[in-house]
Short mmCIF file of C-alpha atoms and ligand atoms in Angstrom, two decimals:
data_model
loop_
_atom_site.label_atom_id
_atom_site.label_comp_id
_atom_site.label_asym_id
_atom_site.label_seq_id
_atom_site.Cartn_x
_atom_site.Cartn_y
_atom_site.Cartn_z
CA MET A 25 203.01 129.42 131.78
CA ILE A 26 205.17 126.63 130.34
CA ASN A 27 208.53 127.13 132.01
CA PHE A 28 211.78 126.59 130.14
CA ASN A 29 212.82 123.90 132.61
CA GLN A 30 211.29 121.99 135.46
CA PRO A 31 213.23 119.40 137.47
CA HIS A 32 211.75 115.89 137.39
CA LEU A 33 211.34 113.63 140.42
CA THR A 34 211.24 109.88 139.84
CA GLY A 35 209.57 109.25 143.24
CA LYS A 36 212.42 107.45 145.03
CA GLU A 37 214.62 110.50 145.78
CA ALA A 38 213.28 111.22 149.28
CA HIS A 39 213.27 107.50 150.09
CA TYR A 40 216.99 107.09 149.31
CA MET A 41 217.87 110.38 151.01
CA TYR A 42 216.05 109.18 154.13
CA GLU A 43 217.97 105.92 153.94
CA ALA A 44 221.28 107.81 153.68
CA VAL A 45 220.44 110.05 156.64
CA TYR A 46 219.17 107.30 158.95
CA GLU A 47 222.09 105.00 158.29
CA GLY A 48 224.16 107.74 159.87
CA LYS A 49 226.78 108.16 157.14
CA LEU A 50 226.25 111.73 155.95
CA SER A 51 229.59 112.80 154.51
CA GLY A 52 230.79 111.79 151.06
CA ASN A 53 232.19 108.57 149.59
CA GLY A 54 229.61 106.35 151.29
CA LYS A 55 227.26 103.67 149.97
CA PHE A 56 225.31 105.83 147.48
CA THR A 57 228.42 107.56 146.13
CA LYS A 58 230.06 104.18 145.48
CA ARG A 59 226.84 102.83 143.94
CA CYS A 60 226.56 105.77 141.51
CA GLN A 61 230.23 105.59 140.54
CA ALA A 62 230.06 101.82 139.94
CA TRP A 63 226.95 102.35 137.79
CA PHE A 64 228.79 104.78 135.49
CA GLU A 65 231.87 102.56 135.31
CA GLN A 66 229.78 99.50 134.38
CA ARG A 67 227.31 101.10 131.99
CA TYR A 68 229.82 103.17 130.01
CA GLY A 69 233.11 101.36 130.66
CA PHE A 70 234.76 104.46 132.19
CA ALA A 71 238.02 103.46 133.90
CA LYS A 72 237.34 105.50 137.06
CA THR A 73 234.65 107.96 138.11
CA LEU A 74 234.37 110.28 141.11
CA LEU A 75 231.21 112.17 142.05
CA THR A 76 231.72 115.90 142.55
CA THR A 77 229.63 118.74 143.95
CA SER A 78 229.14 120.23 140.45
CA GLY A 79 230.16 119.98 136.82
CA SER A 80 232.31 123.07 137.39
CA ASP A 81 234.16 121.20 140.16
CA ALA A 82 234.70 118.19 137.91
CA LEU A 83 236.19 120.56 135.30
CA GLU A 84 238.44 122.11 137.95
CA MET A 85 239.68 118.65 138.89
CA CYS A 86 240.39 117.97 135.20
CA ALA A 87 242.35 121.21 134.95
CA MET A 88 244.36 120.39 138.11
CA LEU A 89 245.13 116.92 136.74
CA CYS A 90 246.53 118.48 133.54
CA ASN A 91 249.32 119.90 135.72
CA LEU A 92 249.65 123.15 133.76
CA LYS A 93 252.43 125.71 134.06
CA PRO A 94 251.72 129.45 133.84
CA GLY A 95 251.43 130.44 130.19
CA ASP A 96 250.45 126.96 128.99
CA GLU A 97 247.66 127.24 126.44
CA VAL A 98 244.30 125.48 126.45
CA ILE A 99 241.98 125.50 123.42
CA ILE A 100 238.31 125.96 124.37
CA PRO A 101 235.29 126.83 122.26
CA SER A 102 234.10 130.39 122.88
CA TYR A 103 230.49 129.21 122.69
CA THR A 104 230.33 127.44 126.07
CA PHE A 105 229.53 127.99 129.73
CA VAL A 106 231.94 130.14 131.77
CA SER A 107 233.04 127.16 133.90
CA THR A 108 234.77 125.44 130.96
CA ALA A 109 237.20 128.34 130.65
CA LEU A 110 237.39 129.29 134.34
CA ALA A 111 238.59 125.85 135.43
CA PHE A 112 241.74 126.27 133.30
CA LEU A 113 242.24 130.00 133.93
CA ARG A 114 242.34 129.25 137.67
CA GLU A 115 245.31 126.97 136.98
CA GLY A 116 247.20 129.85 135.34
CA ALA A 117 246.58 128.75 131.76
CA LYS A 118 246.05 131.03 128.80
CA VAL A 119 242.72 130.27 127.15
CA VAL A 120 242.74 130.24 123.35
CA PHE A 121 239.18 130.43 122.07
CA ALA A 122 238.06 128.38 119.06
CA ASP A 123 235.13 129.08 116.77
CA SER A 124 232.05 126.87 116.35
CA MET A 125 231.12 124.90 113.25
CA LYS A 126 228.66 126.26 110.72
CA ARG A 127 226.42 123.21 111.08
CA ASN A 128 226.20 123.19 114.90
CA PRO A 129 227.68 125.06 117.88
CA ASN A 130 230.44 122.50 118.57
CA LEU A 131 234.11 123.41 118.27
CA ASP A 132 235.29 123.34 114.65
CA ALA A 133 237.97 120.64 114.55
CA GLN A 134 239.12 121.84 111.12
CA THR A 135 240.40 125.10 112.67
CA LEU A 136 242.25 123.41 115.56
CA GLU A 137 245.62 122.89 113.92
CA ALA A 138 245.95 126.63 113.22
CA LEU A 139 245.50 127.40 116.95
CA ILE A 140 248.27 125.11 118.17
CA THR A 141 251.56 126.64 119.36
CA PRO A 142 254.54 125.13 121.24
CA ARG A 143 252.74 126.12 124.50
CA THR A 144 249.48 124.28 123.73
CA ARG A 145 248.76 121.54 126.28
CA VAL A 146 245.05 120.74 126.26
CA ILE A 147 242.01 120.74 123.95
CA VAL A 148 238.57 120.94 125.60
CA PRO A 149 235.74 119.85 123.28
CA VAL A 150 232.28 120.71 124.64
CA HIS A 151 229.51 118.38 123.41
CA TYR A 152 226.89 121.07 123.00
CA ALA A 153 223.30 119.89 123.51
CA GLY A 154 224.73 116.40 124.11
CA VAL A 155 225.76 116.11 120.45
CA ALA A 156 229.26 114.73 119.92
CA CYS A 157 232.11 116.87 118.64
CA GLU A 158 234.21 115.45 115.78
CA MET A 159 236.23 113.33 118.18
CA ASP A 160 238.27 111.33 115.61
CA ALA A 161 239.69 114.56 114.21
CA ILE A 162 240.21 116.09 117.67
CA MET A 163 241.95 112.99 119.05
CA ALA A 164 244.16 112.80 115.94
CA VAL A 165 245.31 116.42 116.34
CA ALA A 166 245.88 115.82 120.06
CA SER A 167 247.98 112.72 119.54
CA LYS A 168 250.02 114.34 116.75
CA HIS A 169 250.92 117.27 119.06
CA ASN A 170 251.01 115.26 122.30
CA LEU A 171 248.12 117.15 123.91
CA LEU A 172 245.58 116.13 126.52
CA VAL A 173 241.86 116.08 125.70
CA VAL A 174 239.33 116.99 128.40
CA GLU A 175 235.71 116.47 127.32
CA ASP A 176 233.19 118.89 128.76
CA ALA A 177 230.38 116.34 128.72
CA ALA A 178 228.21 118.40 131.11
CA GLN A 179 225.21 118.06 128.77
CA ALA A 180 226.15 114.71 127.27
CA ILE A 181 224.91 111.92 129.52
CA ASP A 182 223.99 108.74 127.63
CA SER A 183 225.10 110.08 124.27
CA TYR A 184 227.49 108.37 121.84
CA TYR A 185 230.01 108.95 119.08
CA THR A 186 230.70 106.57 116.19
CA SER A 187 234.45 106.44 115.69
CA ASN A 188 235.44 105.49 112.16
CA ILE A 189 239.06 105.17 113.23
CA GLN A 190 238.37 102.82 116.15
CA HIS A 191 235.37 101.16 114.39
CA LYS A 192 233.44 101.51 117.64
CA ILE A 193 230.55 103.37 119.18
CA LEU A 194 231.97 105.26 122.15
CA PRO A 195 230.09 106.92 125.03
CA LEU A 196 230.69 110.67 125.30
CA GLY A 197 232.91 111.31 128.29
CA GLY A 198 234.77 108.08 127.52
CA ILE A 199 236.95 109.33 124.65
CA GLY A 200 239.30 112.03 125.97
CA HIS A 201 241.87 111.49 128.74
CA LEU A 202 239.48 113.10 131.25
CA ALA A 203 235.86 114.27 131.20
CA ALA A 204 233.29 116.13 133.29
CA PHE A 205 229.52 115.62 133.58
CA SER A 206 227.01 117.89 135.33
CA PHE A 207 223.92 116.97 137.34
CA HIS A 208 222.68 120.54 137.72
CA GLU A 209 218.89 120.74 137.76
CA THR A 210 218.83 122.00 134.15
CA LYS A 211 220.54 118.81 132.86
CA ASN A 212 218.82 115.51 131.92
CA ILE A 213 219.26 114.15 135.46
CA THR A 214 220.13 115.93 138.69
CA ALA A 215 221.78 115.17 142.02
CA GLY A 216 219.23 117.30 143.86
CA GLY A 217 220.03 120.62 142.20
CA GLU A 218 223.82 120.56 141.96
CA GLY A 219 226.24 117.76 141.21
CA GLY A 220 228.86 116.47 138.81
CA LEU A 221 231.12 113.60 137.87
CA LEU A 222 234.81 113.40 137.02
CA VAL A 223 235.67 110.65 134.53
CA VAL A 224 239.23 109.38 134.28
CA ASN A 225 239.82 107.38 131.11
CA ASP A 226 243.63 107.48 131.14
CA GLU A 227 244.63 105.30 134.09
CA ARG A 228 247.77 107.34 134.74
CA PHE A 229 245.53 109.98 136.34
CA ILE A 230 243.52 107.75 138.69
CA ARG A 231 245.73 107.93 141.79
CA ARG A 232 246.15 111.71 141.65
CA ALA A 233 242.42 112.20 140.95
CA GLU A 234 241.53 110.38 144.18
CA ILE A 235 244.04 112.45 146.13
CA ILE A 236 242.79 115.78 144.76
CA TRP A 237 239.22 114.64 145.53
CA GLU A 238 240.19 113.81 149.14
CA LYS A 239 241.62 117.28 149.94
CA GLY A 240 245.18 116.43 148.94
CA THR A 241 245.41 113.32 151.12
CA ASN A 242 245.87 109.64 150.28
CA ARG A 243 242.86 108.75 152.43
CA ALA A 244 241.24 106.62 149.71
CA GLU A 245 244.28 104.31 149.70
CA PHE A 246 244.17 104.16 153.51
CA PHE A 247 240.50 103.10 153.50
CA ARG A 248 241.30 100.35 151.01
CA GLY A 249 244.08 99.17 153.34
CA GLU A 250 246.83 99.94 150.83
CA VAL A 251 248.75 102.22 153.24
CA ASN A 252 248.74 102.11 157.06
CA LYS A 253 248.34 105.85 157.63
CA TYR A 254 247.28 108.74 155.47
CA GLY A 255 248.49 112.32 155.17
CA TRP A 256 248.95 115.36 152.99
CA VAL A 257 250.59 114.30 149.73
CA ASP A 258 249.47 116.79 147.02
CA MET A 259 247.15 119.66 146.07
CA GLY A 260 243.43 119.11 146.53
CA SER A 261 240.14 120.41 147.79
CA SER A 262 236.79 119.17 149.06
CA PHE A 263 235.28 118.08 145.78
CA LEU A 264 233.07 115.21 146.99
CA PRO A 265 229.33 115.65 147.55
CA ALA A 266 227.44 114.62 150.70
CA GLU A 267 225.68 111.23 150.64
CA ILE A 268 222.20 112.81 150.43
CA ASN A 269 223.10 114.21 147.01
CA ALA A 270 224.42 110.85 145.85
CA ALA A 271 221.21 109.22 147.17
CA PHE A 272 219.13 111.67 145.12
CA LEU A 273 221.23 110.98 142.04
CA TRP A 274 220.83 107.23 142.51
CA ALA A 275 217.04 107.55 142.24
CA GLN A 276 217.54 109.33 138.92
CA LEU A 277 220.15 106.89 137.57
CA GLU A 278 217.82 103.95 138.25
CA ASN A 279 215.30 105.62 135.95
CA LEU A 280 217.66 106.97 133.30
CA ASP A 281 216.26 104.83 130.46
CA ASP A 282 212.72 106.00 131.19
CA ILE A 283 213.83 109.64 131.46
CA GLN A 284 215.74 109.42 128.18
CA ALA A 285 212.86 107.72 126.34
CA LYS A 286 210.43 110.44 127.39
CA ARG A 287 212.80 113.31 126.55
CA LYS A 288 213.49 111.80 123.10
CA GLN A 289 209.78 111.42 122.44
CA LEU A 290 209.25 115.13 123.17
CA TRP A 291 212.33 116.11 121.15
CA ASN A 292 211.16 114.09 118.13
CA ARG A 293 207.72 115.66 118.35
CA TYR A 294 209.31 119.13 118.19
CA TYR A 295 211.45 118.06 115.25
CA ASP A 296 208.56 116.50 113.28
CA ASN A 297 206.23 119.44 113.89
CA LEU A 298 208.78 122.13 113.16
CA SER A 299 210.23 120.51 110.03
CA LYS A 300 206.81 121.19 108.49
CA VAL A 301 207.04 124.92 109.24
CA HIS A 302 208.68 126.60 106.28
CA ALA A 303 210.35 129.66 107.71
CA SER A 304 213.82 131.05 108.07
CA PHE A 305 215.09 129.12 111.08
CA SER A 306 217.22 126.02 111.31
CA LEU A 307 216.60 122.93 113.43
CA PRO A 308 219.19 121.13 115.60
CA ASP A 309 221.88 119.30 113.64
CA ILE A 310 222.77 115.71 114.60
CA PRO A 311 225.69 114.54 112.43
CA ASP A 312 225.86 110.88 111.31
CA TYR A 313 228.61 110.19 113.86
CA ALA A 314 226.52 111.47 116.79
CA THR A 315 223.46 110.36 118.74
CA ASN A 316 220.79 112.59 120.22
CA ASN A 317 220.41 112.43 124.03
CA ALA A 318 217.56 114.97 123.93
CA HIS A 319 219.32 117.35 126.27
CA MET A 320 218.09 120.40 124.42
CA PHE A 321 215.84 121.51 121.60
CA TYR A 322 217.04 124.69 119.94
CA LEU A 323 216.34 126.78 116.86
CA VAL A 324 218.75 129.11 115.09
CA LEU A 325 217.03 132.27 113.85
CA PRO A 326 218.33 134.65 111.15
CA ASP A 327 219.42 137.49 113.44
CA LEU A 328 219.31 139.00 116.93
CA GLU A 329 216.31 141.23 116.21
CA LYS A 330 214.20 138.33 115.01
CA ARG A 331 215.24 136.22 118.01
CA THR A 332 214.37 138.98 120.49
CA ALA A 333 210.92 139.35 118.90
CA PHE A 334 210.49 135.55 118.89
CA ILE A 335 211.31 135.15 122.60
CA LYS A 336 208.97 138.06 123.44
CA TYR A 337 206.15 136.58 121.34
CA LEU A 338 206.47 133.16 123.01
CA LYS A 339 206.55 134.78 126.45
CA GLU A 340 203.32 136.67 125.65
CA HIS A 341 201.80 133.27 124.82
CA GLY A 342 202.95 131.71 128.10
CA ILE A 343 206.06 129.91 126.79
CA GLY A 344 209.47 130.24 128.42
CA ALA A 345 212.03 130.17 125.59
CA VAL A 346 215.56 131.38 126.35
CA PHE A 347 218.76 132.27 124.53
CA HIS A 348 222.03 130.68 125.61
CA TYR A 349 225.73 131.57 125.83
CA LEU A 350 227.26 134.95 125.08
CA SER A 351 230.63 134.70 123.32
CA LEU A 352 233.29 134.24 126.02
CA HIS A 353 236.02 135.84 123.88
CA SER A 354 234.17 139.18 123.97
CA SER A 355 233.03 138.93 127.61
CA GLU A 356 233.75 141.77 130.02
CA TYR A 357 236.18 139.54 131.92
CA TYR A 358 238.20 138.12 129.04
CA ARG A 359 238.01 140.42 126.01
CA ALA A 360 241.18 142.38 126.87
CA ARG A 361 243.12 139.09 127.00
CA HIS A 362 241.64 137.64 123.81
CA ASP A 363 244.04 137.73 120.84
CA GLY A 364 241.60 139.69 118.68
CA ARG A 365 240.63 136.89 116.27
CA GLN A 366 237.04 137.12 115.01
CA LEU A 367 234.89 134.08 115.85
CA PRO A 368 231.88 134.70 113.60
CA GLU A 369 230.07 131.38 114.04
CA CYS A 370 230.25 131.66 117.83
CA ASP A 371 228.85 135.20 117.63
CA ARG A 372 226.08 133.98 115.36
CA TYR A 373 224.94 131.33 117.88
CA ALA A 374 225.21 133.91 120.68
CA ASP A 375 222.83 136.20 118.74
CA CYS A 376 220.52 133.72 117.02
CA LEU A 377 220.14 130.48 119.03
CA VAL A 378 217.01 129.99 121.15
CA ARG A 379 216.14 127.03 123.39
CA LEU A 380 212.59 125.75 123.76
CA PRO A 381 211.10 124.14 126.90
CA LEU A 382 212.21 120.50 127.27
CA PHE A 383 211.77 118.50 130.46
CA TYR A 384 210.36 115.12 131.48
CA ASP A 385 206.98 116.39 132.68
CA LEU A 386 206.27 118.42 129.55
CA THR A 387 203.41 116.84 127.56
CA ILE A 388 203.03 116.10 123.85
CA GLU A 389 200.01 118.47 123.88
CA GLN A 390 202.20 121.25 125.25
CA VAL A 391 204.83 120.61 122.58
CA ASP A 392 202.11 120.80 119.92
CA PHE A 393 200.87 124.07 121.41
CA ILE A 394 204.41 125.51 121.41
CA CYS A 395 204.89 124.48 117.77
CA ASP A 396 201.53 126.00 116.76
CA THR A 397 202.54 129.24 118.45
CA ILE A 398 205.87 129.19 116.57
CA ARG A 399 204.01 128.64 113.29
CA ASP A 400 201.79 131.64 114.07
CA PHE A 401 204.80 133.82 114.81
CA PHE A 402 206.33 133.12 111.40
CA ALA A 403 203.00 133.35 109.53
C1 PLP B 505 226.10 122.95 133.04
C2 PLP B 505 227.42 123.10 132.38
C3 PLP B 505 228.61 123.27 133.12
C4 PLP B 505 228.64 123.48 134.60
O1 PLP B 505 228.04 122.49 135.33
P1 PLP B 505 227.55 122.83 136.84
O2 PLP B 505 227.14 121.49 137.36
O3 PLP B 505 226.43 123.79 136.72
O4 PLP B 505 228.72 123.40 137.57
C5 PLP B 505 229.81 123.30 132.42
N1 PLP B 505 229.85 123.20 131.08
C6 PLP B 505 228.73 123.08 130.35
C7 PLP B 505 228.86 122.95 128.86
C8 PLP B 505 227.48 123.04 130.96
O5 PLP B 505 226.37 122.91 130.21
#
């Protein structure tokens, strides 16, 4: 059986975890946490980063930093993971769901303006499959209406956006005011199963982000010697991971270039093989302004029936292919609160998108086998 996903070990994880344990500093914000954070700040130019216990936690910190009042509205694509919406709902916001684009599952920036009301406070673009949203258009709408932008970059490590307005290539997660990454074991790199990162790009949020991270205290300032005692100054929670998770993540960060090169090689093999299969499915779309970080290889089939048969056929041939999100606007939990707008592109991806196995230890031979099986299904 070729599983859909399999976590990859670089070989140094246990070594660094051992080092963390035997140096006796087990709780968070130690040597490995600082090393990981500095790595992200240097490599991508992020103003400030804080490791978190998950991508969901990083999103919750973003939502807390937005300082929302009950009834404030947040625009979120309906085709995303539950955590994107939950983080803001927990802060009392009203979630306004946006549709996806025709060309790929990302939020359709052209429909944004029509969703904005006097209560709108935040836009949350999700870079699906690590492919950039139309950030120039999104940032322009946000600045016109004085809104915050929180990037859900959970899948978007090491991916970039070419900004025509700024004439620059920008790392995803480094464009909005705040951003969240995930190191869950299904992502390109993992912090030992669960993990995340909060990115603060707008420096106005740095002080409060540290306080929220440190359970509502100004302990970070105390440790830097900036204040002579620390105490309870704001809201917060225990968002920081233990050092063993940061140590695990460090082993993966050290090898990120190798991991990315291998994933891209597999992704390109899928793309080359499957572009030669003439059948009614579409391949992933990477717009000119986006890069491919090989987070995911997906196909979009014509309808739900065909997709169900496709997944079953691959399973019978030992291949673990899986569908992805169900539309959040019609979920059991939210549908009564949704404003009733149809989101047809989101529903189409919910019914028709299928993800193929993609992980570091997959081989080119296995990709060829999967593609041959797909060709047989359509023949
Ligand atoms: C994985 C993911 C999350 C949640 O990350 P966790 O680390 O699992 O909490 C949020 N949003 C998107 C788009 C994701 O893919």
